[in-house]
PDB file of C-alpha atoms in Angstrom:
ATOM      1  CA  MET R  26     -17.683 177.566   7.207  1.00  0.00           C
ATOM      2  CA  LYS R  27     -21.117 177.292   8.794  1.00  0.00           C
ATOM      3  CA  ARG R  28     -22.738 178.336   5.486  1.00  0.00           C
ATOM      4  CA  SER R  29     -20.794 175.616   3.631  1.00  0.00           C
ATOM      5  CA  ARG R  30     -21.986 173.000   6.060  1.00  0.00           C
ATOM      6  CA  ILE R  31     -25.564 174.126   5.526  1.00  0.00           C
ATOM      7  CA  ALA R  32     -25.113 173.886   1.759  1.00  0.00           C
ATOM      8  CA  ILE R  33     -23.702 170.394   1.996  1.00  0.00           C
ATOM      9  CA  ALA R  34     -26.589 169.321   4.242  1.00  0.00           C
ATOM     10  CA  ALA R  35     -29.100 170.737   1.769  1.00  0.00           C
ATOM     11  CA  VAL R  36     -27.499 168.829  -1.106  1.00  0.00           C
ATOM     12  CA  ALA R  37     -27.555 165.594   0.921  1.00  0.00           C
ATOM     13  CA  LEU R  38     -31.206 166.142   1.841  1.00  0.00           C
ATOM     14  CA  THR R  39     -32.113 166.800  -1.794  1.00  0.00           C
ATOM     15  CA  SER R  40     -30.333 163.641  -2.875  1.00  0.00           C
ATOM     16  CA  ALA R  41     -32.126 161.621  -0.204  1.00  0.00           C
ATOM     17  CA  LEU R  42     -35.502 162.974  -1.283  1.00  0.00           C
ATOM     18  CA  GLY R  43     -34.701 162.177  -4.899  1.00  0.00           C
ATOM     19  CA  LEU R  44     -33.746 158.585  -3.979  1.00  0.00           C
ATOM     20  CA  THR R  45     -36.974 158.178  -1.997  1.00  0.00           C
ATOM     21  CA  ALA R  46     -39.030 159.413  -4.937  1.00  0.00           C
ATOM     22  CA  CYS R  47     -37.228 156.985  -7.302  1.00  0.00           C
ATOM     23  CA  THR R  48     -37.899 154.094  -4.956  1.00  0.00           C
ATOM     24  CA  GLY R  49     -41.542 155.047  -4.733  1.00  0.00           C
ATOM     25  CA  THR R  50     -42.073 155.149  -8.517  1.00  0.00           C
ATOM     26  CA  GLY R  51     -39.923 153.054 -10.776  1.00  0.00           C
ATOM     27  CA  VAL R  52     -38.723 150.432  -8.269  1.00  0.00           C
ATOM     28  CA  SER R  53     -42.175 149.731  -6.919  1.00  0.00           C
ATOM     29  CA  THR R  54     -43.314 148.703 -10.411  1.00  0.00           C
ATOM     30  CA  ALA R  55     -40.448 146.212 -10.681  1.00  0.00           C
ATOM     31  CA  VAL R  56     -41.289 144.685  -7.300  1.00  0.00           C
ATOM     32  CA  SER R  57     -44.882 144.112  -8.307  1.00  0.00           C
ATOM     33  CA  TYR R  58     -43.672 141.714 -11.046  1.00  0.00           C
ATOM     34  CA  VAL R  59     -40.937 140.011  -9.059  1.00  0.00           C
ATOM     35  CA  ALA R  60     -42.997 139.763  -5.894  1.00  0.00           C
ATOM     36  CA  ALA R  61     -39.896 139.213  -3.812  1.00  0.00           C
ATOM     37  CA  GLU R  62     -40.644 138.693  -0.151  1.00  0.00           C
ATOM     38  CA  ASP R  63     -37.523 140.579   0.955  1.00  0.00           C
ATOM     39  CA  ASP R  64     -38.751 143.740  -0.810  1.00  0.00           C
ATOM     40  CA  ALA R  65     -42.101 143.834   1.037  1.00  0.00           C
ATOM     41  CA  PRO R  66     -42.512 146.791   3.437  1.00  0.00           C
ATOM     42  CA  ALA R  67     -41.696 146.042   7.032  1.00  0.00           C
ATOM     43  CA  ASP R  68     -44.519 145.560   9.522  1.00  0.00           C
ATOM     44  CA  PRO R  69     -44.035 148.226  12.222  1.00  0.00           C
ATOM     45  CA  THR R  70     -45.703 146.002  14.817  1.00  0.00           C
ATOM     46  CA  ALA R  71     -43.565 142.950  14.057  1.00  0.00           C
ATOM     47  CA  ASP R  72     -41.036 141.686  16.593  1.00  0.00           C
ATOM     48  CA  PRO R  73     -37.600 142.161  14.994  1.00  0.00           C
ATOM     49  CA  THR R  74     -36.191 139.295  17.081  1.00  0.00           C
ATOM     50  CA  ALA R  75     -38.841 136.765  15.897  1.00  0.00           C
ATOM     51  CA  PRO R  76     -37.718 134.160  13.308  1.00  0.00           C
ATOM     52  CA  PRO R  77     -39.062 134.701   9.787  1.00  0.00           C
ATOM     53  CA  ALA R  78     -42.300 132.848   8.884  1.00  0.00           C
ATOM     54  CA  PRO R  79     -41.736 129.769   6.737  1.00  0.00           C
ATOM     55  CA  ALA R  80     -42.586 130.075   3.065  1.00  0.00           C
ATOM     56  CA  VAL R  81     -45.968 128.565   2.057  1.00  0.00           C
ATOM     57  CA  ASP R  82     -45.929 126.046  -0.791  1.00  0.00           C
ATOM     58  CA  THR R  83     -49.274 126.840  -2.448  1.00  0.00           C
ATOM     59  CA  GLU R  84     -49.156 123.786  -4.717  1.00  0.00           C
ATOM     60  CA  GLN R  85     -48.577 121.459  -1.780  1.00  0.00           C
ATOM     61  CA  LEU R  86     -51.315 123.204   0.197  1.00  0.00           C
ATOM     62  CA  ALA R  87     -53.783 122.751  -2.692  1.00  0.00           C
ATOM     63  CA  ALA R  88     -52.857 119.089  -2.949  1.00  0.00           C
ATOM     64  CA  GLU R  89     -53.428 118.613   0.771  1.00  0.00           C
ATOM     65  CA  GLU R  90     -56.795 120.369   0.630  1.00  0.00           C
ATOM     66  CA  THR R  91     -58.072 118.403  -2.401  1.00  0.00           C
ATOM     67  CA  PRO R  92     -56.613 114.873  -2.171  1.00  0.00           C
ATOM     68  CA  ASP R  93     -57.368 112.358  -4.912  1.00  0.00           C
ATOM     69  CA  PRO R  94     -60.137 109.938  -3.957  1.00  0.00           C
ATOM     70  CA  PRO R  95     -58.790 106.503  -3.008  1.00  0.00           C
ATOM     71  CA  ALA R  96     -59.044 103.840  -5.695  1.00  0.00           C
ATOM     72  CA  GLN R  97     -61.912 101.468  -5.072  1.00  0.00           C
ATOM     73  CA  PRO R  98     -60.701  97.847  -5.084  1.00  0.00           C
ATOM     74  CA  ILE R  99     -62.556  95.428  -7.333  1.00  0.00           C
ATOM     75  CA  PRO R 100     -64.462  93.086  -5.045  1.00  0.00           C
ATOM     76  CA  GLU R 101     -63.466  89.463  -5.315  1.00  0.00           C
ATOM     77  CA  PRO R 102     -66.274  87.077  -6.278  1.00  0.00           C
ATOM     78  CA  THR R 103     -67.525  84.771  -3.574  1.00  0.00           C
ATOM     79  CA  VAL R 104     -68.457  81.115  -3.854  1.00  0.00           C
ATOM     80  CA  ALA R 105     -72.181  80.979  -4.649  1.00  0.00           C
ATOM     81  CA  LYS R 106     -72.466  77.228  -5.098  1.00  0.00           C
ATOM     82  CA  THR R 107     -70.361  74.094  -4.671  1.00  0.00           C
ATOM     83  CA  GLN R 108     -70.905  70.834  -6.515  1.00  0.00           C
ATOM     84  CA  LYS R 109     -68.508  68.291  -5.067  1.00  0.00           C
ATOM     85  CA  TRP R 110     -65.070  69.450  -6.223  1.00  0.00           C
ATOM     86  CA  VAL R 111     -66.312  72.320  -8.434  1.00  0.00           C
ATOM     87  CA  LYS R 112     -66.845  75.833  -7.058  1.00  0.00           C
ATOM     88  CA  ILE R 113     -69.192  78.171  -8.899  1.00  0.00           C
ATOM     89  CA  PHE R 114     -68.526  81.824  -8.076  1.00  0.00           C
ATOM     90  CA  SER R 115     -70.857  84.804  -7.822  1.00  0.00           C
ATOM     91  CA  GLY R 116     -69.322  86.663 -10.764  1.00  0.00           C
ATOM     92  CA  GLU R 117     -66.387  87.090 -13.074  1.00  0.00           C
ATOM     93  CA  SER R 118     -62.850  86.520 -11.855  1.00  0.00           C
ATOM     94  CA  ASP R 119     -60.799  89.474 -10.636  1.00  0.00           C
ATOM     95  CA  LYS R 120     -57.848  87.995 -12.547  1.00  0.00           C
ATOM     96  CA  LYS R 121     -57.565  87.460 -16.286  1.00  0.00           C
ATOM     97  CA  ILE R 122     -58.271  83.879 -17.358  1.00  0.00           C
ATOM     98  CA  THR R 123     -56.980  82.594 -20.680  1.00  0.00           C
ATOM     99  CA  PRO R 124     -59.143  79.741 -21.993  1.00  0.00           C
ATOM    100  CA  PRO R 125     -57.352  76.915 -23.812  1.00  0.00           C
ATOM    101  CA  SER R 126     -57.099  77.520 -27.555  1.00  0.00           C
ATOM    102  CA  ASP R 127     -58.074  73.895 -28.198  1.00  0.00           C
ATOM    103  CA  VAL R 128     -61.736  73.558 -27.234  1.00  0.00           C
ATOM    104  CA  ARG R 129     -61.326  69.784 -26.881  1.00  0.00           C
ATOM    105  CA  LYS R 130     -59.112  70.278 -23.838  1.00  0.00           C
ATOM    106  CA  GLY R 131     -60.716  70.759 -20.483  1.00  0.00           C
ATOM    107  CA  SER R 132     -59.587  73.313 -17.931  1.00  0.00           C
ATOM    108  CA  LYS R 133     -59.622  73.697 -14.158  1.00  0.00           C
ATOM    109  CA  THR R 134     -60.925  77.239 -14.567  1.00  0.00           C
ATOM    110  CA  VAL R 135     -63.866  78.100 -16.825  1.00  0.00           C
ATOM    111  CA  GLU R 136     -65.378  81.488 -17.643  1.00  0.00           C
ATOM    112  CA  LEU R 137     -68.932  81.880 -18.894  1.00  0.00           C
ATOM    113  CA  GLU R 138     -70.060  85.141 -20.472  1.00  0.00           C
ATOM    114  CA  THR R 139     -72.892  86.409 -22.648  1.00  0.00           C
ATOM    115  CA  ALA R 140     -72.975  87.911 -26.126  1.00  0.00           C
ATOM    116  CA  GLU R 141     -75.602  89.581 -28.278  1.00  0.00           C
ATOM    117  CA  ASN R 142     -76.732  88.715 -31.790  1.00  0.00           C
ATOM    118  CA  LYS R 143     -79.371  90.858 -33.483  1.00  0.00           C
ATOM    119  CA  VAL R 144     -81.067  87.754 -34.921  1.00  0.00           C
ATOM    120  CA  ILE R 145     -80.934  85.148 -32.143  1.00  0.00           C
ATOM    121  CA  GLY R 146     -80.630  87.446 -29.111  1.00  0.00           C
ATOM    122  CA  THR R 147     -78.499  86.851 -26.011  1.00  0.00           C
ATOM    123  CA  TYR R 148     -76.457  83.648 -25.868  1.00  0.00           C
ATOM    124  CA  VAL R 149     -73.673  82.182 -23.716  1.00  0.00           C
ATOM    125  CA  THR R 150     -69.992  82.022 -24.659  1.00  0.00           C
ATOM    126  CA  ASP R 151     -66.782  80.908 -23.008  1.00  0.00           C
ATOM    127  CA  GLY R 152     -64.199  83.440 -21.823  1.00  0.00           C
ATOM    128  CA  ALA R 153     -62.796  83.747 -25.361  1.00  0.00           C
ATOM    129  CA  GLY R 154     -66.197  84.607 -26.856  1.00  0.00           C
ATOM    130  CA  ARG R 155     -66.744  81.200 -28.463  1.00  0.00           C
ATOM    131  CA  THR R 156     -70.396  80.163 -28.768  1.00  0.00           C
ATOM    132  CA  LEU R 157     -71.815  77.436 -26.542  1.00  0.00           C
ATOM    133  CA  TYR R 158     -74.707  75.201 -27.630  1.00  0.00           C
ATOM    134  CA  ARG R 159     -77.271  72.813 -26.169  1.00  0.00           C
ATOM    135  CA  PHE R 160     -78.565  69.592 -27.761  1.00  0.00           C
ATOM    136  CA  ASP R 161     -82.282  68.775 -27.726  1.00  0.00           C
ATOM    137  CA  GLU R 162     -81.615  65.047 -27.394  1.00  0.00           C
ATOM    138  CA  ASP R 163     -79.841  65.589 -24.079  1.00  0.00           C
ATOM    139  CA  SER R 164     -81.727  65.807 -20.799  1.00  0.00           C
ATOM    140  CA  ALA R 165     -81.761  68.537 -18.162  1.00  0.00           C
ATOM    141  CA  LYS R 166     -83.786  66.745 -15.463  1.00  0.00           C
ATOM    142  CA  PRO R 167     -81.741  64.809 -14.663  1.00  0.00           C
ATOM    143  CA  PRO R 168     -78.745  66.242 -16.543  1.00  0.00           C
ATOM    144  CA  LYS R 169     -77.498  63.787 -19.166  1.00  0.00           C
ATOM    145  CA  ALA R 170     -75.124  64.184 -22.126  1.00  0.00           C
ATOM    146  CA  THR R 171     -75.906  61.938 -25.091  1.00  0.00           C
ATOM    147  CA  CYS R 172     -73.485  63.366 -27.674  1.00  0.00           C
ATOM    148  CA  ASN R 173     -70.555  60.924 -27.614  1.00  0.00           C
ATOM    149  CA  GLY R 174     -68.128  59.346 -30.086  1.00  0.00           C
ATOM    150  CA  ASP R 175     -68.300  60.924 -33.551  1.00  0.00           C
ATOM    151  CA  CYS R 176     -70.915  63.352 -32.325  1.00  0.00           C
ATOM    152  CA  ALA R 177     -68.483  64.744 -29.742  1.00  0.00           C
ATOM    153  CA  LYS R 178     -65.888  65.254 -32.492  1.00  0.00           C
ATOM    154  CA  ALA R 179     -68.247  67.655 -34.240  1.00  0.00           C
ATOM    155  CA  TRP R 180     -69.635  69.060 -31.000  1.00  0.00           C
ATOM    156  CA  PRO R 181     -66.829  69.107 -28.377  1.00  0.00           C
ATOM    157  CA  PRO R 182     -68.197  69.353 -24.816  1.00  0.00           C
ATOM    158  CA  LEU R 183     -67.089  72.154 -22.499  1.00  0.00           C
ATOM    159  CA  LEU R 184     -65.136  70.178 -19.887  1.00  0.00           C
ATOM    160  CA  ILE R 185     -64.220  71.106 -16.309  1.00  0.00           C
ATOM    161  CA  LYS R 186     -61.311  69.416 -14.540  1.00  0.00           C
ATOM    162  CA  SER R 187     -60.770  68.803 -10.833  1.00  0.00           C
ATOM    163  CA  PRO R 188     -60.486  70.878  -8.708  1.00  0.00           C
ATOM    164  CA  GLY R 189     -62.653  73.159 -10.815  1.00  0.00           C
ATOM    165  CA  LYS R 190     -63.735  76.782 -10.672  1.00  0.00           C
ATOM    166  CA  ILE R 191     -66.435  78.383 -12.814  1.00  0.00           C
ATOM    167  CA  TYR R 192     -66.800  82.162 -13.073  1.00  0.00           C
ATOM    168  CA  PRO R 193     -70.056  83.340 -14.718  1.00  0.00           C
ATOM    169  CA  LYS R 194     -70.781  86.845 -15.964  1.00  0.00           C
ATOM    170  CA  GLY R 195     -74.406  87.615 -16.735  1.00  0.00           C
ATOM    171  CA  ILE R 196     -75.582  84.123 -15.736  1.00  0.00           C
ATOM    172  CA  ASP R 197     -77.128  83.042 -12.442  1.00  0.00           C
ATOM    173  CA  PRO R 198     -74.397  80.960 -10.730  1.00  0.00           C
ATOM    174  CA  LYS R 199     -77.007  78.830  -8.988  1.00  0.00           C
ATOM    175  CA  ILE R 200     -78.117  77.226 -12.290  1.00  0.00           C
ATOM    176  CA  ILE R 201     -74.544  76.321 -13.307  1.00  0.00           C
ATOM    177  CA  GLY R 202     -73.066  72.900 -12.604  1.00  0.00           C
ATOM    178  CA  TYR R 203     -71.612  69.861 -14.333  1.00  0.00           C
ATOM    179  CA  VAL R 204     -72.590  66.335 -15.370  1.00  0.00           C
ATOM    180  CA  GLU R 205     -70.418  63.251 -15.706  1.00  0.00           C
ATOM    181  CA  ARG R 206     -70.220  61.999 -19.268  1.00  0.00           C
ATOM    182  CA  ALA R 207     -70.108  58.396 -20.505  1.00  0.00           C
ATOM    183  CA  ASP R 208     -66.336  58.743 -21.049  1.00  0.00           C
ATOM    184  CA  GLY R 209     -65.828  59.768 -17.422  1.00  0.00           C
ATOM    185  CA  HIS R 210     -65.134  63.461 -18.118  1.00  0.00           C
ATOM    186  CA  CYS R 211     -67.213  66.203 -16.536  1.00  0.00           C
ATOM    187  CA  GLN R 212     -69.163  68.623 -18.727  1.00  0.00           C
ATOM    188  CA  VAL R 213     -70.406  72.070 -17.715  1.00  0.00           C
ATOM    189  CA  THR R 214     -74.184  72.490 -17.551  1.00  0.00           C
ATOM    190  CA  ILE R 215     -76.519  75.505 -17.516  1.00  0.00           C
ATOM    191  CA  ASN R 216     -79.845  74.842 -15.805  1.00  0.00           C
ATOM    192  CA  GLY R 217     -79.135  71.138 -16.257  1.00  0.00           C
ATOM    193  CA  TRP R 218     -78.346  71.290 -19.983  1.00  0.00           C
ATOM    194  CA  PRO R 219     -74.846  70.113 -21.015  1.00  0.00           C
ATOM    195  CA  VAL R 220     -73.091  72.716 -23.169  1.00  0.00           C
ATOM    196  CA  TYR R 221     -70.964  72.159 -26.280  1.00  0.00           C
ATOM    197  CA  TYR R 222     -68.862  73.951 -28.865  1.00  0.00           C
ATOM    198  CA  PHE R 223     -69.302  73.490 -32.623  1.00  0.00           C
ATOM    199  CA  ALA R 224     -66.121  72.407 -34.389  1.00  0.00           C
ATOM    200  CA  LYS R 225     -66.820  74.606 -37.444  1.00  0.00           C
ATOM    201  CA  ASP R 226     -66.965  77.811 -35.393  1.00  0.00           C
ATOM    202  CA  ALA R 227     -63.543  79.316 -36.089  1.00  0.00           C
ATOM    203  CA  LYS R 228     -63.660  82.520 -34.042  1.00  0.00           C
ATOM    204  CA  ALA R 229     -65.541  84.484 -31.424  1.00  0.00           C
ATOM    205  CA  GLY R 230     -69.037  85.395 -32.580  1.00  0.00           C
ATOM    206  CA  ASP R 231     -69.401  82.480 -35.011  1.00  0.00           C
ATOM    207  CA  ILE R 232     -72.752  80.701 -34.665  1.00  0.00           C
ATOM    208  CA  LEU R 233     -72.478  78.226 -37.538  1.00  0.00           C
ATOM    209  CA  GLY R 234     -74.041  75.507 -35.410  1.00  0.00           C
ATOM    210  CA  GLN R 235     -77.263  77.439 -34.843  1.00  0.00           C
ATOM    211  CA  GLY R 236     -80.306  75.366 -35.831  1.00  0.00           C
ATOM    212  CA  VAL R 237     -78.342  72.388 -37.169  1.00  0.00           C
ATOM    213  CA  LYS R 238     -80.757  69.449 -37.693  1.00  0.00           C
ATOM    214  CA  GLY R 239     -83.310  71.408 -35.709  1.00  0.00           C
ATOM    215  CA  THR R 240     -81.712  70.126 -32.484  1.00  0.00           C
ATOM    216  CA  TRP R 241     -78.648  72.309 -31.872  1.00  0.00           C
ATOM    217  CA  PHE R 242     -79.041  75.857 -30.591  1.00  0.00           C
ATOM    218  CA  ALA R 243     -76.876  78.459 -28.930  1.00  0.00           C
ATOM    219  CA  ILE R 244     -77.842  78.304 -25.276  1.00  0.00           C
ATOM    220  CA  ASN R 245     -79.258  81.375 -23.572  1.00  0.00           C
ATOM    221  CA  PRO R 246     -78.336  82.529 -20.015  1.00  0.00           C
ATOM    222  CA  LYS R 247     -81.282  80.613 -18.527  1.00  0.00           C
ATOM    223  CA  GLY R 248     -80.418  77.337 -20.259  1.00  0.00           C
ATOM    224  CA  GLY R 249     -83.053  77.724 -22.968  1.00  0.00           C
ATOM    225  CA  LYS R 250     -82.763  77.704 -26.745  1.00  0.00           C
ATOM    226  CA  THR R 251     -82.138  80.808 -28.793  1.00  0.00           C
ATOM    227  CA  GLY R 252     -84.125  81.255 -32.001  1.00  0.00           C
ATOM    228  CA  ALA R 253     -82.972  79.479 -35.144  1.00  0.00           C
ATOM    229  CA  LEU R 254     -81.294  81.585 -37.807  1.00  0.00           C
ATOM    230  CA  PRO R 255     -83.434  82.035 -40.907  1.00  0.00           C
ATOM    231  CA  GLU R 256     -81.928  80.988 -44.231  1.00  0.00           C
ATOM    232  CA  SER R 257     -81.713  84.643 -45.249  1.00  0.00           C
ATOM    233  CA  ALA R 258     -79.306  85.179 -42.336  1.00  0.00           C
ATOM    234  CA  GLY R 259     -77.114  82.234 -43.305  1.00  0.00           C
ATOM    235  CA  GLY R 260     -78.835  79.684 -41.094  1.00  0.00           C
ATOM    236  CA  THR R 261     -80.629  76.445 -41.826  1.00  0.00           C
ATOM    237  CA  GLY R 262     -83.976  77.641 -40.578  1.00  0.00           C
ATOM    238  CA  GLY R 263     -83.894  74.813 -38.047  1.00  0.00           C
ATOM    239  CA  ASN R 264     -84.798  72.204 -40.661  1.00  0.00           C
ATOM    240  CA  ASP R 265     -81.989  71.383 -43.095  1.00  0.00           C
ATOM    241  CA  ALA R 266     -78.962  69.416 -41.978  1.00  0.00           C
ATOM    242  CA  PRO R 267     -75.596  70.833 -43.160  1.00  0.00           C
ATOM    243  CA  THR R 268     -73.215  68.853 -45.317  1.00  0.00           C
ATOM    244  CA  GLY R 269     -70.117  67.284 -43.803  1.00  0.00           C
ATOM    245  CA  ASP R 270     -69.647  66.573 -40.110  1.00  0.00           C
ATOM    246  CA  GLY R 271     -72.616  68.523 -38.751  1.00  0.00           C
ATOM    247  CA  TYR R 272     -73.906  65.280 -37.214  1.00  0.00           C
TER     248      TYR R 272
END
């Protein structure tokens, strides 16, 4: 009986050793892929009564360590100049402004921008990109608009209504203002020069009024004249008057 018990104990010990060897070879390979926390070897120095450590969310930790930089707000333009009931701001508006499609209608809010032309250089436009002109027969000191009646039909003035706001981009706000016209409306000025559209300009970038009668020119950001288009570029060369209502 004692010998049988010894045999049984030997078999049990052999089985236990075989199970330990299996766990140490094949199973350990499977754990390395699964990476289960419950299968990790126990820490002999750990307190068995202590609560388990909370799981670490690595993605959340990375997000906390490298937060996205805060969005920088677009600074609002400040009032750089006031002329009676018209405020001229230090830069472009922080809100989109839609100019009236009909250039003969004034607006309480006017945008002034700049555009480039490889022949005439930098010139001023409204917020829709439509070219603005100056007339040599007007006066800047003091500001005076002389294009009235039929002339104003061909060359509609850029009007500002009360209470007005003007937002310039690329133009010194201190040289922007307005002048009262003979019809009582108020016309935007740049460095004292009243500014106009040309009725034949159909879209943004058109400069069909450039050099007409040698007196009409796209106005530059300082209120000066841009160079006349040569005939080879489709202009009049500053000498020939166009046919029709060019005035």
